[in-house]
Short mmCIF file of C-alpha atoms in Angstrom, two decimals:
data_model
loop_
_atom_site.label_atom_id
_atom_site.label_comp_id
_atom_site.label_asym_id
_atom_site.label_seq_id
_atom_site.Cartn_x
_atom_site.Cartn_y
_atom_site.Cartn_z
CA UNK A 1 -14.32 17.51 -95.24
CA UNK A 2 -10.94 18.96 -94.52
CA UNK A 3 -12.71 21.89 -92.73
CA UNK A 4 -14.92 19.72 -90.65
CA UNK A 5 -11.84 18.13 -89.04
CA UNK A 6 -9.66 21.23 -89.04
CA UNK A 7 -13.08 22.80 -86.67
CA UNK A 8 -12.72 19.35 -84.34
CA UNK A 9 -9.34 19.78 -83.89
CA UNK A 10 -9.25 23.72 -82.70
CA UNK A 11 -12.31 22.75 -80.90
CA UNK A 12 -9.89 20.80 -78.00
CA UNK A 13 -8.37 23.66 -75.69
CA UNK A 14 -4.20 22.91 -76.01
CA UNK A 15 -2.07 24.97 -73.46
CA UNK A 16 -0.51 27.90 -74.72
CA UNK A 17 3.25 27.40 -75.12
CA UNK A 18 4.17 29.29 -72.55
CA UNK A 19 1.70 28.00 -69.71
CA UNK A 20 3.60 25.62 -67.16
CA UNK A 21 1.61 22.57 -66.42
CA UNK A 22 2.43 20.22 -63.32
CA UNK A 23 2.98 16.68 -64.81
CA UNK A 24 5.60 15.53 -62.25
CA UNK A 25 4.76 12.81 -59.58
CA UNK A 26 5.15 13.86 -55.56
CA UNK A 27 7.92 11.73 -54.47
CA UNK A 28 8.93 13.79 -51.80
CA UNK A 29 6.41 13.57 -49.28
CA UNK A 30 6.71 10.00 -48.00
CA UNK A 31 10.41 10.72 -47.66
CA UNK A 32 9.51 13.89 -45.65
CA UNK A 33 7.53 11.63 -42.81
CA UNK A 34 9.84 9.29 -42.63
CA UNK A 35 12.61 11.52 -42.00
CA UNK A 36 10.39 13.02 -39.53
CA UNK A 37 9.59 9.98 -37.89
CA UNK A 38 12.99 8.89 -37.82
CA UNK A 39 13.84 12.55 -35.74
CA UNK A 40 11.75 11.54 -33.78
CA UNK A 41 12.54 8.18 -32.58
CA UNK A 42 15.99 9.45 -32.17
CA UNK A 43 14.58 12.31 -30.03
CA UNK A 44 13.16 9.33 -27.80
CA UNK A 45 16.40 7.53 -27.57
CA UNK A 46 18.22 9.77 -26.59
CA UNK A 47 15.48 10.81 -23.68
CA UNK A 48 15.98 6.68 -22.41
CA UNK A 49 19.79 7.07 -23.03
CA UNK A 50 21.63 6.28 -19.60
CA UNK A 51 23.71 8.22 -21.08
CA UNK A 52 21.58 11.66 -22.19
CA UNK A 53 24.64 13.70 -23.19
CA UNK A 54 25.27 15.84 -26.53
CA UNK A 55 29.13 14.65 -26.72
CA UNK A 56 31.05 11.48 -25.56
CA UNK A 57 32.90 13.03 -23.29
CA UNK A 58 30.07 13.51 -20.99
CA UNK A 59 28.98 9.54 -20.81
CA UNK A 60 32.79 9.08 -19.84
CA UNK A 61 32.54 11.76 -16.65
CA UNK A 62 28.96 9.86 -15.91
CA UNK A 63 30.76 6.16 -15.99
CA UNK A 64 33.63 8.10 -14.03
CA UNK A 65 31.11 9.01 -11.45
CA UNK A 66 29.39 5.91 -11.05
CA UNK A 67 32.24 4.35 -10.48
CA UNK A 68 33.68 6.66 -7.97
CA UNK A 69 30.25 6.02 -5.62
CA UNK A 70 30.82 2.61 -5.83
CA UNK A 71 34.59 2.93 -4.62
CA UNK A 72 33.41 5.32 -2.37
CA UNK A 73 30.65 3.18 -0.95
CA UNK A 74 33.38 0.21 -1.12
CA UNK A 75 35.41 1.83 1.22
CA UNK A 76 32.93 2.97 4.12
CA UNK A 77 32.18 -0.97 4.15
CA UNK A 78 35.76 -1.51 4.42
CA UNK A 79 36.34 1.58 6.92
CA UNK A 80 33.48 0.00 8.91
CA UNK A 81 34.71 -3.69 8.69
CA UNK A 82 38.46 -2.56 10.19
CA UNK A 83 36.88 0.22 12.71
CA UNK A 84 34.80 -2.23 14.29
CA UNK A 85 37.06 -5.42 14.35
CA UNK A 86 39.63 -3.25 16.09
CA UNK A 87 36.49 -2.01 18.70
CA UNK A 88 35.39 -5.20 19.49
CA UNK A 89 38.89 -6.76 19.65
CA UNK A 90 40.32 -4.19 22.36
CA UNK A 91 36.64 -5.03 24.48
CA UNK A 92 37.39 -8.61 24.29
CA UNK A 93 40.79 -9.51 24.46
CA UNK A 94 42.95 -6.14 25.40
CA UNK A 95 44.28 -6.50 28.91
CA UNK A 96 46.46 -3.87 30.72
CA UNK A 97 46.52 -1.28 33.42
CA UNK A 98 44.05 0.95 31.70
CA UNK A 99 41.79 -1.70 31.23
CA UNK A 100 41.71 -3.37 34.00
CA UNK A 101 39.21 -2.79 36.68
CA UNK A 102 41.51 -3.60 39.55
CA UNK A 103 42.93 -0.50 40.29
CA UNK A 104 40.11 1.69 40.14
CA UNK A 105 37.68 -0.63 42.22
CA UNK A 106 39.69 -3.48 44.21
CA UNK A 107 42.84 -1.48 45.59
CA UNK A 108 41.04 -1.14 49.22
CA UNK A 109 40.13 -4.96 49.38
CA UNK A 110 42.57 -6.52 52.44
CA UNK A 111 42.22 -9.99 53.63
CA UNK A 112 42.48 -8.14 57.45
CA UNK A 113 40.40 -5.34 57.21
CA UNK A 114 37.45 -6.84 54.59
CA UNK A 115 36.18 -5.95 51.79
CA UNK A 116 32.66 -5.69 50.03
CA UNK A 117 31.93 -6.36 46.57
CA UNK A 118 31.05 -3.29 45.50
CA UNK A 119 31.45 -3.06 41.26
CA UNK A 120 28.79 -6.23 40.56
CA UNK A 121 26.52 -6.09 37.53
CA UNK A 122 23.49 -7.36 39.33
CA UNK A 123 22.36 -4.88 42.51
CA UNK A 124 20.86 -8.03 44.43
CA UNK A 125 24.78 -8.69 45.12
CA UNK A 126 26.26 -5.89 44.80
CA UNK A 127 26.72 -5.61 48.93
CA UNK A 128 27.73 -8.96 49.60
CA UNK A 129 30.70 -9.08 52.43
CA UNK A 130 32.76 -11.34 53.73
CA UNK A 131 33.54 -10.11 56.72
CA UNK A 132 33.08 -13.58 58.92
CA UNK A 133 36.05 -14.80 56.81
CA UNK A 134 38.55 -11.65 57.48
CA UNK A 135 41.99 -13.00 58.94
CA UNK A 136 43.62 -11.99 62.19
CA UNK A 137 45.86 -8.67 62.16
CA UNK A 138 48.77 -11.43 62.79
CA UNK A 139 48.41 -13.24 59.51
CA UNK A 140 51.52 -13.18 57.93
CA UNK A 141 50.73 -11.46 54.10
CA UNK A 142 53.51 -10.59 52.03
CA UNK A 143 53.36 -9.14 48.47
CA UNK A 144 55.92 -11.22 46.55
CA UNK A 145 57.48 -10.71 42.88
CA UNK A 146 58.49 -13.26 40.91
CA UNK A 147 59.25 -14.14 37.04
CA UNK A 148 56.97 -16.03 34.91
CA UNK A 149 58.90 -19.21 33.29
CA UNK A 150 61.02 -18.45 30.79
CA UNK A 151 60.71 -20.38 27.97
CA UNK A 152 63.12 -19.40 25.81
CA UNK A 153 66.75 -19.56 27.69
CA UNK A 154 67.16 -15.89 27.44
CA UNK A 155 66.63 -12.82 29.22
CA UNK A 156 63.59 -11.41 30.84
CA UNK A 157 61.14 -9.18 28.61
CA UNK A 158 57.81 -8.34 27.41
CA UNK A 159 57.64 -10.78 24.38
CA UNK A 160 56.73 -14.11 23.24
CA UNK A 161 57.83 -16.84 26.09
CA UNK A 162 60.49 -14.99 27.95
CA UNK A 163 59.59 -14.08 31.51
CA UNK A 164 57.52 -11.06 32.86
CA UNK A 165 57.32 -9.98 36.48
CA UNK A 166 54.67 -11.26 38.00
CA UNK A 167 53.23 -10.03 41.67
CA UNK A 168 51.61 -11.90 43.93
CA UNK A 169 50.04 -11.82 47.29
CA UNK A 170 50.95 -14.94 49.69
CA UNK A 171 48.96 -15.69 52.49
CA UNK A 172 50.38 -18.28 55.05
CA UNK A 173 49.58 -19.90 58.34
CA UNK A 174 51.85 -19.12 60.95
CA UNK A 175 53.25 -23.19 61.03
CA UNK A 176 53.90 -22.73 57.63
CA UNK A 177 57.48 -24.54 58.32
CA UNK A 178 55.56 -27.81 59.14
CA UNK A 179 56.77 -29.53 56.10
CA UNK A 180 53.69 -32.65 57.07
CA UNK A 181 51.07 -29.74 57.57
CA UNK A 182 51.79 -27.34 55.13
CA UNK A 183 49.40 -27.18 52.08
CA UNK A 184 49.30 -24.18 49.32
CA UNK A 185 46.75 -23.25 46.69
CA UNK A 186 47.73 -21.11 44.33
CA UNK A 187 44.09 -18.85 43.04
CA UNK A 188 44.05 -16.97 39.90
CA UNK A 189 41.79 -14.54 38.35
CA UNK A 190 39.50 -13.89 35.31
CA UNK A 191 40.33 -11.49 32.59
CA UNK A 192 41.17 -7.30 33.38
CA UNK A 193 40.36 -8.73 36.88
CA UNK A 194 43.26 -8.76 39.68
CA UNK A 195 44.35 -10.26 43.11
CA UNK A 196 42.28 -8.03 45.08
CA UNK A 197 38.71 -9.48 43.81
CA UNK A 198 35.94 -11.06 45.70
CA UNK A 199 36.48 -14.32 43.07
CA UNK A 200 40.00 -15.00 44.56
CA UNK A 201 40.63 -13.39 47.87
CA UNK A 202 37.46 -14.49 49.25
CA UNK A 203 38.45 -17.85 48.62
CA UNK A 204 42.01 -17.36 49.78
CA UNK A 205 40.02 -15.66 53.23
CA UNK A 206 38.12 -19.01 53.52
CA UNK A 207 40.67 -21.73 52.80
CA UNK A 208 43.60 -19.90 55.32
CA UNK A 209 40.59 -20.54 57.90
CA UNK A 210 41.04 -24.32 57.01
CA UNK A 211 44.62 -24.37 57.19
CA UNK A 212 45.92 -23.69 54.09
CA UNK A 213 48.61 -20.86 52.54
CA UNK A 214 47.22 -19.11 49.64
CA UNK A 215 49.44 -17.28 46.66
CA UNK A 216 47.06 -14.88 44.70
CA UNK A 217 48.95 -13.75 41.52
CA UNK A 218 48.30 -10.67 39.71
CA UNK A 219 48.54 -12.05 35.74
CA UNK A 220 50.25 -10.62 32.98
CA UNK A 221 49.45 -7.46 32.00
CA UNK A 222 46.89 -7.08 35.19
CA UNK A 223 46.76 -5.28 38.49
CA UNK A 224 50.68 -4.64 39.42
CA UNK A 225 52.48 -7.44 37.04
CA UNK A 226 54.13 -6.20 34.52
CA UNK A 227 52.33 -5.39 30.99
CA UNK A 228 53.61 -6.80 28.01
CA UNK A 229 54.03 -3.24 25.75
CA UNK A 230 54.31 -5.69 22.83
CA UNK A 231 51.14 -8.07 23.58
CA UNK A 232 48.63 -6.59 25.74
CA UNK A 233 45.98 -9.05 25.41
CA UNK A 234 44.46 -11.81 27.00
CA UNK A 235 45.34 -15.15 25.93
CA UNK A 236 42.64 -17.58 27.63
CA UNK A 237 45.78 -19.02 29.31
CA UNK A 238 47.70 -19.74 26.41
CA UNK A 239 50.80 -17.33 27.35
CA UNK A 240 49.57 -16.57 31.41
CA UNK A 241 49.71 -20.18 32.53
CA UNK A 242 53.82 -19.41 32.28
CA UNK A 243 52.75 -17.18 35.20
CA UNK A 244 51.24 -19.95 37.20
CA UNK A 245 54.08 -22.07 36.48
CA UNK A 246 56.43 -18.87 37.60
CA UNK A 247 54.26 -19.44 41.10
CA UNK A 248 55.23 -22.90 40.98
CA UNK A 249 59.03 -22.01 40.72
CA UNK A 250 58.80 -19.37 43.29
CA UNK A 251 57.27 -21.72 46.21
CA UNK A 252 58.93 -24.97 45.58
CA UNK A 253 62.58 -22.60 45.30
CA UNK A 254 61.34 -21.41 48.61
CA UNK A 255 59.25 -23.99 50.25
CA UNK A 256 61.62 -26.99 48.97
CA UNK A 257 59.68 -29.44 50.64
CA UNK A 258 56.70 -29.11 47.95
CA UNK A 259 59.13 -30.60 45.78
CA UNK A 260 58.54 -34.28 48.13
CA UNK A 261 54.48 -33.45 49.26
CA UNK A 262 53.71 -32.45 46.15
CA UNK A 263 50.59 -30.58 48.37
CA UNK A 264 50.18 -27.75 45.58
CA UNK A 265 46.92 -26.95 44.38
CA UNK A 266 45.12 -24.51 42.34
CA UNK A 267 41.94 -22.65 41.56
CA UNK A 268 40.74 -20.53 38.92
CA UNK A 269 37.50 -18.30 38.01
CA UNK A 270 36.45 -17.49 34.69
CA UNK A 271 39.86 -16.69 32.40
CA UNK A 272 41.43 -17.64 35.58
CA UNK A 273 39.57 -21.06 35.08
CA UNK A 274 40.78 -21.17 31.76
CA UNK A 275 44.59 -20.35 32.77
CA UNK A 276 44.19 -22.63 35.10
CA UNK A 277 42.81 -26.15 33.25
CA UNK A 278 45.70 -25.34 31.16
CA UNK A 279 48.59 -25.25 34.22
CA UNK A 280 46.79 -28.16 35.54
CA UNK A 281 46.92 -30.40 32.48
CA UNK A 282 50.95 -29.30 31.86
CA UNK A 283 52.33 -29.34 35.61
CA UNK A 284 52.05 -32.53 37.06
CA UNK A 285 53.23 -31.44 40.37
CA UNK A 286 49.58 -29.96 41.16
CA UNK A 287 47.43 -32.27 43.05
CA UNK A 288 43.67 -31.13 42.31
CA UNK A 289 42.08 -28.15 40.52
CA UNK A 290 38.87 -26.45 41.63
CA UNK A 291 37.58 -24.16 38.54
CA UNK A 292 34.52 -21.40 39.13
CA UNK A 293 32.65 -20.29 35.84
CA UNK A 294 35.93 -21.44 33.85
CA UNK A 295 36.07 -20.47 29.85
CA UNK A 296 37.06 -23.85 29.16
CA UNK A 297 35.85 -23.20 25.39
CA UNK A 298 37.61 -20.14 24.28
CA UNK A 299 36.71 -20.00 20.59
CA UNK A 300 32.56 -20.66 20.98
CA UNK A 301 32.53 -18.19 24.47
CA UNK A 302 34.36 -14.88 22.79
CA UNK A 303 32.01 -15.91 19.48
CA UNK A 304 28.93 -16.00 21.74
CA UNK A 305 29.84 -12.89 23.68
CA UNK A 306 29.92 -10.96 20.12
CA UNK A 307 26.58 -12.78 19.49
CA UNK A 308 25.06 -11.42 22.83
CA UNK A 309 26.56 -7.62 21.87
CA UNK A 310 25.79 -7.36 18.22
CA UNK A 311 23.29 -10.00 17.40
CA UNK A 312 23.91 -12.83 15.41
CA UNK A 313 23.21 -11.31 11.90
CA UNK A 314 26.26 -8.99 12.33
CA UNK A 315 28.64 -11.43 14.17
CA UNK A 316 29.88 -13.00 11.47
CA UNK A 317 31.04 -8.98 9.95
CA UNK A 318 32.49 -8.30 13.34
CA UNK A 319 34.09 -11.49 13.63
CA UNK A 320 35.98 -11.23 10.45
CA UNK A 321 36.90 -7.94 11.63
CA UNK A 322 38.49 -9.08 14.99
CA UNK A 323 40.19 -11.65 12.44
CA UNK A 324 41.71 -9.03 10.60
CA UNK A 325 42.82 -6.78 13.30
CA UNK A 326 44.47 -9.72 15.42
CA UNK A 327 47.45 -9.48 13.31
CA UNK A 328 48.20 -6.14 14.09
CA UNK A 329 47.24 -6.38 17.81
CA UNK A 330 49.80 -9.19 18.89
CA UNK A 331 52.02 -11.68 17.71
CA UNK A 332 49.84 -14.61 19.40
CA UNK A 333 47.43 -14.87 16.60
CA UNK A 334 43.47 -15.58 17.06
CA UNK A 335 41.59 -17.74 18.84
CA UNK A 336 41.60 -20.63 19.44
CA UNK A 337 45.27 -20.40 20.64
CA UNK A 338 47.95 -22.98 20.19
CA UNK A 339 47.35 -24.15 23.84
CA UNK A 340 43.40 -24.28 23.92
CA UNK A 341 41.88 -25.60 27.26
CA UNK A 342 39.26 -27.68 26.40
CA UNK A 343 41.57 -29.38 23.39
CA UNK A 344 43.89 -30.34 26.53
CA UNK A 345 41.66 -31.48 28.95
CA UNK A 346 40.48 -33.63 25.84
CA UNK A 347 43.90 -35.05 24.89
CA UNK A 348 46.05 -35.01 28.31
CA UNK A 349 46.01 -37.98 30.14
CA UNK A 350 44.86 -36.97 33.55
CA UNK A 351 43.51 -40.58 34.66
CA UNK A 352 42.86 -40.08 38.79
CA UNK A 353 43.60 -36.32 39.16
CA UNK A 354 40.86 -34.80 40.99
CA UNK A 355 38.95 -31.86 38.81
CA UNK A 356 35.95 -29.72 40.10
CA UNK A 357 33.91 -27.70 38.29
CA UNK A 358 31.43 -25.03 39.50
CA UNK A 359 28.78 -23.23 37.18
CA UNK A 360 25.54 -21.26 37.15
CA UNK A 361 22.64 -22.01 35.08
CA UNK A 362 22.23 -18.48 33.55
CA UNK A 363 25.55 -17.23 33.51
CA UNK A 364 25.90 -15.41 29.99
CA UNK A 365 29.61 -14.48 29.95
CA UNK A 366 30.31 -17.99 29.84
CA UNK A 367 27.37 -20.19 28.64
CA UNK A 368 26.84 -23.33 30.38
CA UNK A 369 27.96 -25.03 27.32
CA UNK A 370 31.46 -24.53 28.89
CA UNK A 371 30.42 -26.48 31.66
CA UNK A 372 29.51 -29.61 29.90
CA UNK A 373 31.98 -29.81 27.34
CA UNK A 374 34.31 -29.72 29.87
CA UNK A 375 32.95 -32.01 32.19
CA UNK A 376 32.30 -34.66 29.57
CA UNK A 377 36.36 -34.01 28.16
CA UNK A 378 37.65 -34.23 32.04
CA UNK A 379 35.56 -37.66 32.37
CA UNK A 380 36.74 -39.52 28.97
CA UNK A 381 40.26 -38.00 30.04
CA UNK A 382 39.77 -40.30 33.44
CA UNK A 383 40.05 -37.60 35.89
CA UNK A 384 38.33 -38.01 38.90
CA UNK A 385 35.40 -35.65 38.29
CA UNK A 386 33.30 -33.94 40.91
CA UNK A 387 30.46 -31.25 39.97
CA UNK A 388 28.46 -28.32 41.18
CA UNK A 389 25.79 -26.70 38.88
CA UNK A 390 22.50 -24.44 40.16
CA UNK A 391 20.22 -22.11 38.79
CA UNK A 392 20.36 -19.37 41.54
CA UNK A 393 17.55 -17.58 40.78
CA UNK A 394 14.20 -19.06 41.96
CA UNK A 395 11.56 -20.44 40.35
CA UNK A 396 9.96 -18.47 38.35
CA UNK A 397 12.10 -15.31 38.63
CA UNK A 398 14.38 -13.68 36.31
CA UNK A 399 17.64 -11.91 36.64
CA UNK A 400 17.90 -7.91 36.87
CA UNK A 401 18.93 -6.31 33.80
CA UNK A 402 22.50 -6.60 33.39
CA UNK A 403 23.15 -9.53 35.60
CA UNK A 404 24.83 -12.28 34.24
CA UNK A 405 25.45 -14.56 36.68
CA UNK A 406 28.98 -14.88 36.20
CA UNK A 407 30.91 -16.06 39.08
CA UNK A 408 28.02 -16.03 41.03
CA UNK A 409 27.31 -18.84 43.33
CA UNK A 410 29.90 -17.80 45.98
CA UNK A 411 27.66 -14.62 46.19
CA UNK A 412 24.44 -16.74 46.50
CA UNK A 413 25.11 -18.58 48.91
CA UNK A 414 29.02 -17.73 50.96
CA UNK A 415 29.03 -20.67 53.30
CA UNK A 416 27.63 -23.57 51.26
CA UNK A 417 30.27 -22.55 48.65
CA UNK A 418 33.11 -22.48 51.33
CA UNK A 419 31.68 -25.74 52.33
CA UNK A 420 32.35 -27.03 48.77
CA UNK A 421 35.63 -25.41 48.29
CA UNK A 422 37.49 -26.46 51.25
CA UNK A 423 35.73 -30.31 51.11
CA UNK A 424 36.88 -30.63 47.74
CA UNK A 425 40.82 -29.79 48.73
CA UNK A 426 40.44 -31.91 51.90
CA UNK A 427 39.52 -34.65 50.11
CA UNK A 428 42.34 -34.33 47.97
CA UNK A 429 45.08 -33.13 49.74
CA UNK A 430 46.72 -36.09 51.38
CA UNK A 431 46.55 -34.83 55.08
#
């Protein structure tokens, strides 16, 4: 029996003792693919890393460079912003010698010899004349200086309120002596304009024809008045109606009897206008005001002018520029000015003093809306109100390019507006 189980048990095959026999479990390889799947996800990390550098130093020069772009980018706005507030600031309000038009295109115009309007935006009146109106070779014409009001009590100079000298061009009927008789108008211009254009001498031409003595003054910083180094800019009247009232101390100091008639009136086209509501509404002493095309709304005309250049998605950007730059360019500030015309024709009391205005339908310098605002302010003001307003193109047809109809009716039709002009002062001038 013993040998029968000793047979069984040699009969089951044992390992020798030196045979190695794998009894271990395989832990490793589920570690192995996850480490390899964990490479791997870092691997595509990295790739959608803004940042796809080896070291930290290299994200820093990246952030570094972003940044720098957007400074950069920052600053071209900016650049742009200042650049072209200080463009569009010089085209609307800078006023001087160099960029005025007077010089280079009005010099030759005489009251004597005649002139034609030869630097017009529109070609269909771009040869007007007004030769029927040139005075006799005997017309006494002086060129007179004078100093704008002073202000301030102290000595003349080119800042603030103190006086400037101011030229002028008088024009006066040989009976000018006749204290009963003797009338004057005093005409002033629009802005980088002079003396010497069609939109005051003509007028001057046609009113000495109905008796009256003109003074045609060259304002601040135009034609051959003196330039204010410190403040060359237009003001819409705010600083060159102490030129007007300058003209007022110069003929009443030499004409003394104005100071009993009173028989002083004035006229103004575009700025001129503008300079002129403002005089008016301050100096008493002025007995009517005739107004062509007058910028009686500073702040909404120079806004629609930047409108009409740039369009109206970037006038807000150039605005803000002009904004900015004003306080560098002067020491007057921005529009609207302290002394605004329309806000003074709105608040002066001017019941009974005769006021004429004269505007185009399609004049784009300054928009109609001028016009009305101005009318309607002069009327609840209780001035004595009279009116002239045309479209002067015919039905149905359009301006050239480039006209705007500014100042225009005395081109359109010469006697009908000397007709108007001359009424207007008759009516009003006590004789």
């Amino acid at each position: 029996m013993n040998n029968n189980n000793n047979n069984s048990i040699n009969s089951v095959e044992l390992p020798y003792v030196g045979q190695q026999q794998d009894f271990s479990v395989n832990f490793t390889e589920p570690f192995l693919e996850s480490e390899i799947h964990s490479k791997k996800n870092n691997k595509r990390y990295k790739k959608n890393s803004i940042c796809n550098c080896t070291k930290r130093k290299c994200c820093f020069i990246t952030l570094i460079t972003i940044i720098s772009l957007i400074l950069l980018f920052a600053s071209l706005i900016l650049a742009a912003f200042f650049i072209a507030g200080n463009y569009a600031y010089d085209t609307v309000f800078r006023s001087d010698r160099k960029h005025s038009s007077c010089p280079k295109f009005y010099s030759q115009s005489n009251p004597v010899t005649g002139f034609t309007t030869t630097y017009e935006p529109c070609k269909q009146f771009s040869n007007v004349n007004f030769n029927e109106w040139n005075l006799p070779a005997s017309t006494p014409i002086e060129t007179v200086h004078f100093n704008s009001r002073d202000l301030t009590g102290g000595n003349r100079g080119g800042s603030g309120n103190k006086a400037l000298n101011i030229t002028a061009t008088l024009i006066l009927q040989n009976n000018v002596t006749m204290e009963e008789k003797s009338k004057f108008v005093v005409l002033i211009h629009g802005i980088r304009s002079c003396r010497r254009k069609y939109e005051v001498l003509a007028p001057a031409m046609m009113l000495w024809w109905a008796g009256y003595n003109s003074l045609l003054i060259d304002l601040r910083n135009c034609g051959d008045s003196e330039v204010d180094s410190k403040n060359p800019i237009a003001t819409f009247g705010y600083k060159e109606h102490l030129d007007v009232l300058g003209a007022v101390d110069y003929l009443t100091e030499r004409f003394p009897y104005l100071n009993k008639t009173n028989n002083l009136h004035i006229f103004g086209a575009s700025m001129g206008g503008a300079t002129a509501l403002i005089t008016f509404t301050l100096e008493p002493r002025f007995k009517s005001l005739f107004v062509d095309s007058a910028a009686c709304n500073v702040i909404d005309t120079v806004y629609h002018n930047v409108q009409t250049v740039v369009s109206k998605n970037f006038a807000p950007f150039i605005w803000g520029g002009m904004q900015a730059m004003a306080l560098t360019k002067s020491d007057y500030g921005f529009v609207p000015f302290p002394l605004d015309p329309l806000n003074l024709v709105s608040t002066r009391d001017l019941r009974n003093r005769p006021m004429f205005f004269e505007q185009t339908e399609g004049d784009t310098m300054v928009p109609k809306f001028n016009f009305e605002q101005c009318v309607a302010a002069a009327k609840n003001s209780g001035a004595l109100v009279d009116t002239y307003f045309i479209d002067i193109m015919p039905q149905g047809q359009k301006l050239e390019d480039g006209c705007n109809s500014h100042v225009a009716t005395i081109l359109y039709d010469k006697k009908a507006y000397s007709q108007r002009l001359i009424g207007f002062y008759n009516k009003h001038s006590g004789i």
